Amino acid sequence: MDYGLQLTSEKVVNTKYGTRLLRVFDPTEDFWRAWKERKDALKRAGYSVERADDGRWRVLHWSEPRRALDTSASYATDADIYVPAPPGLEYMPFQRAGIAYALQKRNVLIADEPGLGKTVQAIGLLNALPSEERRRVLIVVPAYLRLNWLAELQRWLAYEAMLRLNGDITLPNNEIYILSYEGATKAVTQRTYQLIRDFDVIICDEAHYLKNPKAQRTKAVLRGLESGRWVFLTGTPILNRPVELWPLLQKLDPNGLGSSWRNYVVRYCAATKTKWGWDVNGASNTDELNLLLRSKCMIRRLKADVLKELPAKIRRRIYLDPKDSRELEAAFAREREIFQALIAEFGSLEAALKQRGLGGIEELTKARHAVALAKVPQACQYILEALEESQQLVVFAWHRDVAYTLRDCLKDAQISSVIATGDMSTDDRHEAVKAFQSGLARVFIGTIAAAGTGITLTRADRVIFIEEAWQPGVVVQAEDRIHRIGQEADSVFAEHLIVQGSVDEYIIGQLDSKSQIIGSVLDADSTKLFSDE
């Protein structure tokens, strides 16, 4: 959104400040209204008004210097660089390129699509750094990933270092400390952070956990800790909208994109000022944001670009008939009634969520829960049929009782399964993954929040969802537990069991539209912004 501006041309021109991208716009009445009301904000965003040769008034916007806009390294799939690795292990070519990119940046966002080995690239960066730049390392992760990181460090680390989980943080040289986000928050808020502030490197895995600037853990990690080098890892840095990048950008590019919240949201979040404050939930100039991210701090490759042998992922909907179950029919009718009432009042589910939040649509949340429980018998039957074609399956639910009810149903059918939910210890969830990956269980059942990220379940070529998460990025991450390095199947299937007309079907419908916005920021070909001149 350019405030009623119509882009007429863009080209690279030489100025005394270096080579810059000049974008020329013809203004409309909407722009003049915006200029009058928010002149200062528009000027800070880089807009200016000049009279053109033909006598018309035009609006100009200058980008960052061209020397800062080289994005080729951000797409690189190989690099001529030596990175130490333990005997018998070797980095994939695109992983070497990721390490090379990270070495050139003081702070970096490794945003490769899930399944491409961001953990290995982060450890490779530690291996490649001079010893004096990696003496004290902190790795902050979701609690359930601490054991995964410990195992990967034990496998890939190419130098001697003390690996610590929990315990006192004493910061001797060559120490790598693995801390959960909860642990980091506790350390900072209880004022024990003086022991842990000064690190050479801080790595934040699943960095989208820090998307909310008001959350306690975001404040604790990004404001309460200090480091010579920040490394953020996430395949989904934007779950819904560009504003979610803002907390990370303050560390990644503090003198550029992260220097002014207002400039950022006006330029890239289609920000508008309302009587309730700024509305920053939109998206604008996403191609330009992609270009700046790639040139300044982000490397991102897709599976299709760098791992041709990885099988394609096929998402499909499996519709359940509510008339096949009185319980499901009744639960769905109740959900439908509440859902239609919200649509009638607010116009869309997203508008209702925006104004009320999840806590304000509690009746709909309860109705969705009831529908999910009622779906379990049909889901169980579908899984039994699927097991005639597939040796092993992964199944995701949102609620714990839905997962446990499904486990009991499969147990009655004498199907071996393991389960991973948020009320289990990290060790027990880790053992469930190991049992499934070793073939001891035919079905892995997990809740999306507890098992939807950070684990590998490549023994299966099929993942089935009984319930959906609200955010499309979360769904994609859960799907990619099977679609990642190590998968040997020709293709993988992500199947979503839904009732036609349900909230879950609505959420799946939003996945594609939101993914287009996310993709335009993270995956756009930014070279198209430049003319041949």
XYZ file of C-alpha atoms in Angstrom:
533
model
C 0.000 0.000 0.000
C 1.508 3.329 -1.118
C -1.172 5.727 0.182
C -2.839 6.069 -3.186
C 0.399 6.135 -5.180
C 0.708 4.692 -8.668
C 4.213 3.446 -9.447
C 5.291 4.808 -12.840
C 8.972 3.878 -13.012
C 11.936 2.618 -11.044
C 15.602 2.620 -11.916
C 19.089 2.632 -10.442
C 20.760 6.046 -10.545
C 24.126 7.398 -9.379
C 24.134 10.091 -6.701
C 26.782 11.654 -4.489
C 25.612 9.257 -1.787
C 26.214 6.192 -3.927
C 24.057 4.217 -6.313
C 20.409 4.179 -5.247
C 17.091 2.790 -6.407
C 14.729 5.608 -7.433
C 11.008 4.842 -7.465
C 8.726 7.428 -9.071
C 4.992 7.609 -8.266
C 2.024 9.593 -9.529
C -0.059 10.664 -6.527
C -3.838 10.371 -6.274
C -6.281 12.170 -4.025
C -5.734 9.479 -1.374
C -2.057 10.338 -1.248
C -2.632 14.047 -0.773
C -4.991 13.267 2.075
C -2.353 11.025 3.656
C 0.361 13.623 3.053
C -1.629 16.302 4.816
C -2.440 14.113 7.793
C 0.886 12.278 8.133
C 3.445 14.445 6.323
C 6.222 13.871 8.844
C 5.741 10.095 8.876
C 5.787 9.942 5.082
C 8.941 12.054 4.939
C 10.631 9.779 7.463
C 9.619 6.821 5.314
C 11.668 8.327 2.478
C 9.013 10.038 0.346
C 9.446 13.490 -1.172
C 7.359 15.611 -3.567
C 8.941 17.253 -6.617
C 7.690 18.872 -9.826
C 8.513 16.786 -12.896
C 9.615 18.118 -16.301
C 6.064 17.932 -17.606
C 4.898 20.241 -14.814
C 3.107 17.520 -12.876
C 3.790 16.895 -9.213
C 5.285 13.476 -8.549
C 6.284 11.588 -5.453
C 9.771 10.104 -5.217
C 11.145 7.453 -2.904
C 14.827 6.600 -2.600
C 15.862 3.134 -1.480
C 18.989 2.069 0.400
C 22.346 2.472 -1.416
C 22.857 -0.106 -4.167
C 26.077 -1.296 -2.562
C 23.974 -2.614 0.328
C 21.488 -4.326 -1.969
C 23.517 -7.261 -3.252
C 21.302 -10.260 -2.525
C 23.168 -12.959 -4.453
C 24.763 -14.461 -1.321
C 21.321 -14.777 0.264
C 20.278 -17.188 -2.503
C 23.607 -19.055 -2.713
C 23.479 -22.846 -2.875
C 27.237 -23.443 -2.557
C 30.354 -21.654 -1.367
C 34.071 -22.178 -1.783
C 34.829 -22.229 1.917
C 36.407 -24.690 4.324
C 34.367 -25.333 7.461
C 35.718 -27.785 10.046
C 33.545 -30.820 10.723
C 34.032 -34.005 12.781
C 35.432 -37.033 10.917
C 32.878 -38.722 8.698
C 30.549 -35.725 8.522
C 30.187 -33.293 5.648
C 28.074 -30.203 5.117
C 25.778 -30.048 2.141
C 26.775 -27.405 -0.431
C 23.916 -25.048 0.476
C 24.785 -25.416 4.169
C 28.343 -24.256 3.398
C 26.823 -21.262 1.626
C 24.690 -20.511 4.683
C 27.731 -20.636 6.942
C 29.677 -18.388 4.553
C 26.843 -15.840 4.566
C 26.648 -15.891 8.369
C 30.399 -15.344 8.678
C 30.085 -12.116 6.667
C 27.345 -10.698 8.898
C 27.678 -9.667 12.524
C 24.032 -10.604 13.064
C 22.153 -13.031 10.838
C 18.755 -14.594 10.263
C 19.008 -18.100 8.807
C 15.483 -18.507 7.467
C 15.817 -21.577 5.252
C 12.602 -23.471 4.693
C 12.003 -26.058 7.462
C 13.930 -29.280 6.991
C 17.142 -27.874 5.491
C 19.373 -28.164 8.543
C 19.509 -24.707 10.135
C 20.849 -26.292 13.339
C 23.795 -27.793 11.451
C 24.531 -24.424 9.818
C 24.546 -22.679 13.194
C 26.950 -25.246 14.627
C 29.042 -24.974 11.450
C 29.268 -21.230 12.061
C 30.663 -21.932 15.542
C 33.159 -24.346 14.015
C 34.258 -21.736 11.462
C 34.615 -18.776 13.839
C 38.034 -17.898 15.310
C 38.386 -19.336 18.809
C 38.388 -15.890 20.436
C 34.930 -15.179 18.924
C 33.227 -18.304 20.291
C 34.518 -18.606 23.853
C 31.116 -18.085 25.453
C 28.046 -19.278 23.530
C 24.393 -19.280 24.572
C 21.758 -21.230 22.672
C 18.159 -20.297 23.522
C 15.536 -22.800 22.369
C 12.035 -24.019 23.177
C 12.305 -26.343 26.185
C 11.475 -29.473 24.219
C 14.396 -28.868 21.815
C 17.162 -28.755 24.410
C 17.965 -32.452 24.049
C 17.873 -32.200 20.268
C 20.450 -29.420 20.364
C 22.622 -31.326 22.808
C 22.639 -34.341 20.484
C 23.435 -32.237 17.406
C 26.265 -30.429 19.189
C 27.748 -33.732 20.334
C 27.602 -34.919 16.742
C 28.719 -31.825 14.772
C 30.903 -29.698 17.045
C 34.492 -29.757 15.747
C 36.261 -28.273 18.785
C 36.420 -29.012 22.497
C 33.759 -27.223 24.530
C 31.809 -27.780 27.724
C 28.147 -28.416 26.903
C 25.752 -27.436 29.664
C 22.057 -28.037 30.258
C 20.723 -26.203 33.332
C 22.947 -25.571 36.349
C 24.869 -22.414 37.174
C 26.182 -20.254 34.369
C 29.790 -19.487 35.158
C 30.959 -18.531 31.657
C 34.407 -20.085 31.510
C 36.018 -20.171 28.086
C 34.803 -22.782 25.598
C 31.410 -23.218 27.212
C 28.181 -23.681 25.284
C 25.077 -23.251 27.367
C 21.662 -24.493 26.173
C 18.821 -22.582 27.824
C 15.081 -22.660 27.255
C 13.196 -19.449 26.578
C 11.553 -19.916 29.957
C 14.944 -20.366 31.595
C 16.320 -17.240 29.948
C 13.280 -15.259 31.024
C 13.614 -16.474 34.603
C 17.313 -15.665 34.713
C 16.746 -12.119 33.504
C 13.652 -11.311 35.560
C 15.197 -12.700 38.750
C 18.247 -10.490 38.188
C 20.685 -13.369 37.856
C 21.312 -12.152 34.318
C 24.548 -10.443 35.309
C 26.068 -13.913 35.073
C 24.862 -14.469 31.538
C 24.737 -11.093 29.780
C 28.125 -11.089 28.113
C 28.282 -13.725 25.378
C 30.327 -13.960 22.228
C 27.477 -15.650 20.336
C 23.782 -16.031 21.110
C 21.788 -18.432 18.929
C 17.981 -18.271 19.136
C 16.254 -21.291 17.615
C 12.606 -21.063 16.525
C 13.180 -17.305 16.694
C 9.553 -16.573 15.796
C 8.986 -17.187 19.524
C 10.224 -13.585 19.860
C 7.707 -12.001 17.491
C 5.699 -10.246 20.209
C 7.650 -7.222 21.514
C 5.422 -7.028 24.590
C 5.984 -10.653 25.649
C 8.155 -11.185 28.701
C 10.434 -13.670 26.966
C 11.028 -11.255 24.055
C 12.038 -8.495 26.458
C 14.215 -10.873 28.493
C 16.132 -12.329 25.550
C 16.465 -9.295 23.273
C 16.877 -6.615 25.934
C 18.266 -8.495 28.926
C 21.042 -10.361 27.119
C 24.045 -9.006 25.242
C 26.198 -10.646 22.606
C 28.877 -9.847 20.085
C 26.978 -11.862 17.476
C 23.294 -12.772 17.201
C 22.111 -15.754 15.142
C 18.369 -16.265 14.675
C 17.037 -19.521 13.245
C 13.502 -20.024 11.989
C 11.912 -21.351 8.833
C 8.878 -19.180 9.524
C 10.122 -15.745 10.641
C 6.731 -14.361 9.627
C 3.764 -16.395 10.799
C 1.139 -13.896 9.663
C 2.386 -10.365 8.876
C 5.599 -8.322 8.429
C 5.279 -6.501 11.765
C 6.297 -9.761 13.467
C 9.841 -9.240 12.193
C 10.265 -5.978 14.084
C 11.710 -7.348 17.387
C 14.394 -9.320 15.518
C 15.245 -6.426 13.217
C 16.269 -4.288 16.176
C 19.136 -6.746 16.685
C 19.702 -7.750 13.070
C 19.861 -4.249 11.555
C 19.737 -1.671 14.368
C 20.924 1.219 12.191
C 18.688 0.416 9.222
C 15.425 -1.504 9.141
C 15.401 -1.777 12.916
C 16.122 1.866 13.664
C 12.587 3.293 13.597
C 9.398 1.408 14.390
C 7.217 4.059 12.771
C 9.223 4.144 9.554
C 9.146 0.352 9.356
C 5.418 -0.086 9.904
C 4.494 2.798 7.594
C 6.638 1.446 4.795
C 6.159 -2.313 5.137
C 3.069 -2.909 7.291
C 0.617 -0.605 5.508
C 0.259 1.223 8.832
C -2.699 3.516 9.289
C -3.487 5.638 12.303
C -6.913 5.115 13.842
C -8.582 6.595 16.897
C -7.365 3.521 18.802
C -3.743 3.934 17.659
C -1.692 2.494 14.817
C -3.068 -0.461 12.840
C 0.053 -2.342 11.703
C -1.485 -5.663 10.683
C -1.159 -5.132 6.937
C 1.621 -5.655 4.407
C 3.107 -3.251 1.870
C 6.208 -2.968 -0.323
C 6.969 -6.612 0.387
C 9.323 -7.053 -2.572
C 11.441 -4.189 -1.315
C 11.444 -5.613 2.220
C 12.588 -8.943 0.834
C 15.442 -7.223 -1.007
C 16.599 -5.350 2.082
C 16.361 -8.399 4.332
C 18.420 -10.509 1.949
C 21.057 -7.846 1.412
C 21.423 -6.947 5.073
C 20.828 -9.964 7.288
C 18.772 -12.875 5.924
C 19.683 -15.999 4.016
C 16.782 -18.129 2.852
C 16.671 -21.058 0.443
C 13.736 -23.275 -0.448
C 13.781 -27.047 -0.656
C 13.013 -26.852 -4.350
C 16.122 -24.691 -4.845
C 18.748 -26.604 -2.899
C 17.602 -30.139 -2.305
C 16.288 -31.520 -5.555
C 16.189 -35.045 -4.185
C 13.763 -34.094 -1.414
C 10.301 -35.358 -2.345
C 7.488 -32.989 -3.117
C 4.919 -32.306 -0.414
C 1.284 -32.702 -1.380
C -1.353 -31.116 0.851
C -4.897 -32.351 0.559
C -8.187 -32.075 2.394
C -10.066 -35.162 3.545
C -13.688 -34.288 4.213
C -15.582 -36.054 6.978
C -19.365 -36.391 6.827
C -20.919 -35.129 10.076
C -24.053 -37.150 9.334
C -22.068 -40.343 9.922
C -21.967 -39.524 13.647
C -24.725 -38.019 15.771
C -22.135 -36.609 18.160
C -20.186 -34.964 15.341
C -23.346 -33.686 13.679
C -24.515 -32.034 16.895
C -21.076 -30.572 17.707
C -20.657 -29.219 14.179
C -24.135 -27.667 14.199
C -23.234 -25.782 17.377
C -19.879 -24.644 15.947
C -21.571 -23.546 12.731
C -24.174 -21.511 14.627
C -21.535 -19.615 16.636
C -19.268 -19.212 13.608
C -22.021 -17.715 11.426
C -23.037 -15.335 14.219
C -19.469 -14.027 14.465
C -19.262 -13.604 10.687
C -22.549 -11.703 10.709
C -21.299 -9.400 13.477
C -17.709 -8.787 12.377
C -17.647 -9.687 8.677
C -14.871 -12.276 9.016
C -13.262 -14.545 11.572
C -10.035 -12.556 11.341
C -11.887 -9.349 12.216
C -13.472 -11.066 15.214
C -10.073 -12.310 16.378
C -8.527 -8.884 15.875
C -11.135 -7.139 17.989
C -11.779 -9.801 20.612
C -8.740 -12.075 20.601
C -9.009 -15.810 21.276
C -10.229 -15.103 24.790
C -13.153 -13.158 23.373
C -14.450 -15.999 21.217
C -14.389 -18.629 23.949
C -17.699 -20.159 22.840
C -16.316 -20.828 19.364
C -13.104 -22.266 20.837
C -15.118 -24.663 22.994
C -17.279 -25.629 20.026
C -14.156 -26.389 17.917
C -12.836 -28.533 20.752
C -16.097 -30.507 20.850
C -15.976 -31.017 17.083
C -12.404 -32.313 17.311
C -13.304 -34.836 20.003
C -16.304 -35.962 17.958
C -14.065 -36.433 14.899
C -11.812 -38.961 16.651
C -13.768 -42.156 15.784
C -13.852 -41.278 12.075
C -10.243 -40.132 12.200
C -9.233 -43.389 13.827
C -10.973 -45.357 11.106
C -9.264 -43.277 8.430
C -5.878 -43.871 10.061
C -6.497 -47.625 10.141
C -7.246 -47.528 6.419
C -4.193 -45.387 5.751
C -2.004 -47.880 7.606
C -2.917 -50.437 4.953
C -0.932 -48.307 2.516
C 1.689 -46.749 4.811
C 3.910 -48.538 7.292
C 4.081 -45.541 9.642
C 2.088 -42.334 10.109
C 2.316 -39.061 12.006
C -0.888 -37.581 13.430
C -1.323 -34.092 14.893
C -4.043 -32.674 17.117
C -4.279 -29.374 18.976
C -5.858 -30.458 22.276
C -4.262 -33.022 24.575
C -7.472 -34.922 25.281
C -8.016 -35.331 21.524
C -4.522 -36.848 21.221
C -5.045 -39.181 24.172
C -8.497 -40.245 22.950
C -6.990 -41.129 19.579
C -4.203 -43.091 21.287
C -6.792 -45.145 23.202
C -8.738 -45.773 19.994
C -5.618 -47.067 18.222
C -4.728 -49.171 21.254
C -8.131 -50.862 21.061
C -7.368 -51.620 17.411
C -4.001 -53.095 18.482
C -1.969 -50.457 16.656
C 1.306 -49.513 18.332
C 1.703 -45.782 18.906
C 3.693 -43.199 20.846
C 2.516 -39.792 21.993
C 4.106 -36.393 22.653
C 2.079 -33.684 24.400
C 2.790 -30.579 26.414
C 2.125 -32.267 29.767
C 4.947 -34.759 29.201
C 8.555 -34.164 30.164
C 11.079 -33.258 27.494
C 12.836 -36.597 28.063
C 9.609 -38.553 27.511
C 8.851 -36.674 24.292
C 12.408 -37.260 23.103
C 12.008 -40.992 23.792
C 8.728 -41.043 21.844
C 10.505 -39.584 18.806
C 13.339 -42.110 19.123
C 10.880 -45.007 19.387
C 9.012 -43.883 16.288
C 12.150 -43.208 14.245
C 13.518 -46.646 15.160
C 10.325 -48.328 13.956
C 9.035 -49.468 17.346
C 5.703 -47.689 16.822
C 3.569 -47.368 13.718
C 1.879 -44.093 14.682
C 3.308 -40.957 16.246
C 0.628 -38.793 17.867
C 1.574 -35.255 18.856
C -0.004 -31.988 19.792
C 0.998 -29.217 17.391
C 2.348 -26.939 20.120
C 4.502 -29.659 21.716
C 5.692 -31.586 18.657
C 5.102 -29.330 15.658
C 8.640 -27.917 15.482
C 12.227 -28.981 16.005
C 11.870 -32.751 15.662
C 12.418 -35.171 12.794
C 9.847 -37.839 11.930
C 11.083 -38.952 8.513
C 10.156 -42.617 9.065
C 6.701 -41.525 7.894
C 5.698 -40.246 4.474
C 2.246 -39.178 5.602
C 1.049 -36.712 8.240
C -2.599 -36.402 9.219
C -4.182 -33.467 11.038
C -7.306 -33.934 13.156
C -7.329 -30.277 14.208
C -5.790 -27.091 12.826
C -3.769 -24.339 14.476
C -4.893 -20.724 13.991
C -1.673 -19.690 12.204
C -0.673 -21.072 8.768
C 3.045 -20.960 9.558
C 2.503 -23.278 12.521
C 0.663 -25.775 10.309
C 3.456 -25.724 7.714
C 6.081 -26.327 10.382
C 4.173 -29.331 11.715
C 3.831 -30.734 8.192
C 7.567 -30.411 7.715
C 8.365 -32.833 10.537
C 8.252 -35.492 7.792
C 9.283 -33.336 4.813
C 12.929 -32.715 5.601
C 16.464 -34.073 5.221
C 16.445 -37.853 5.625
C 13.122 -38.401 3.870
C 13.513 -41.173 1.290
C 9.956 -41.435 -0.065
C 9.153 -40.243 -3.581
C 6.509 -37.914 -2.172
C 4.970 -36.982 1.156
C 1.350 -36.227 1.942
C -0.105 -33.767 4.438
C -3.755 -34.663 4.942
C -6.219 -32.514 6.861
C -9.401 -34.166 8.147
C -12.081 -31.464 8.090
C -15.828 -31.005 7.954
C -17.056 -28.908 5.063
C -18.128 -25.490 6.283
C -16.222 -25.796 9.563
C -13.815 -23.330 11.148
C -10.968 -25.724 10.304
C -11.872 -25.509 6.616
C -11.853 -21.720 6.898
C -8.385 -21.812 8.488
C -7.018 -24.078 5.755
C -8.449 -21.657 3.200
C -6.527 -18.821 4.841
C -3.249 -20.756 4.619
C -2.766 -20.112 0.907
C -3.660 -16.417 1.006
C -1.435 -15.726 4.025
C 1.352 -17.820 2.534
C 1.345 -15.539 -0.525
C 2.076 -12.503 1.665
C 4.712 -14.398 3.640
C 6.286 -15.685 0.438
C 6.379 -12.225 -1.127
C 8.512 -11.003 1.787
C 10.743 -14.042 2.233
C 10.903 -15.664 -1.201
C 10.448 -12.907 -3.801
C 13.033 -12.475 -6.521
C 14.303 -9.073 -5.426
C 16.458 -8.658 -8.544
C 13.255 -7.768 -10.432
C 13.155 -4.435 -8.625
C 16.005 -3.146 -10.768
C 15.793 -2.026 -14.351
C 18.443 -2.799 -16.950
C 19.702 0.785 -16.821
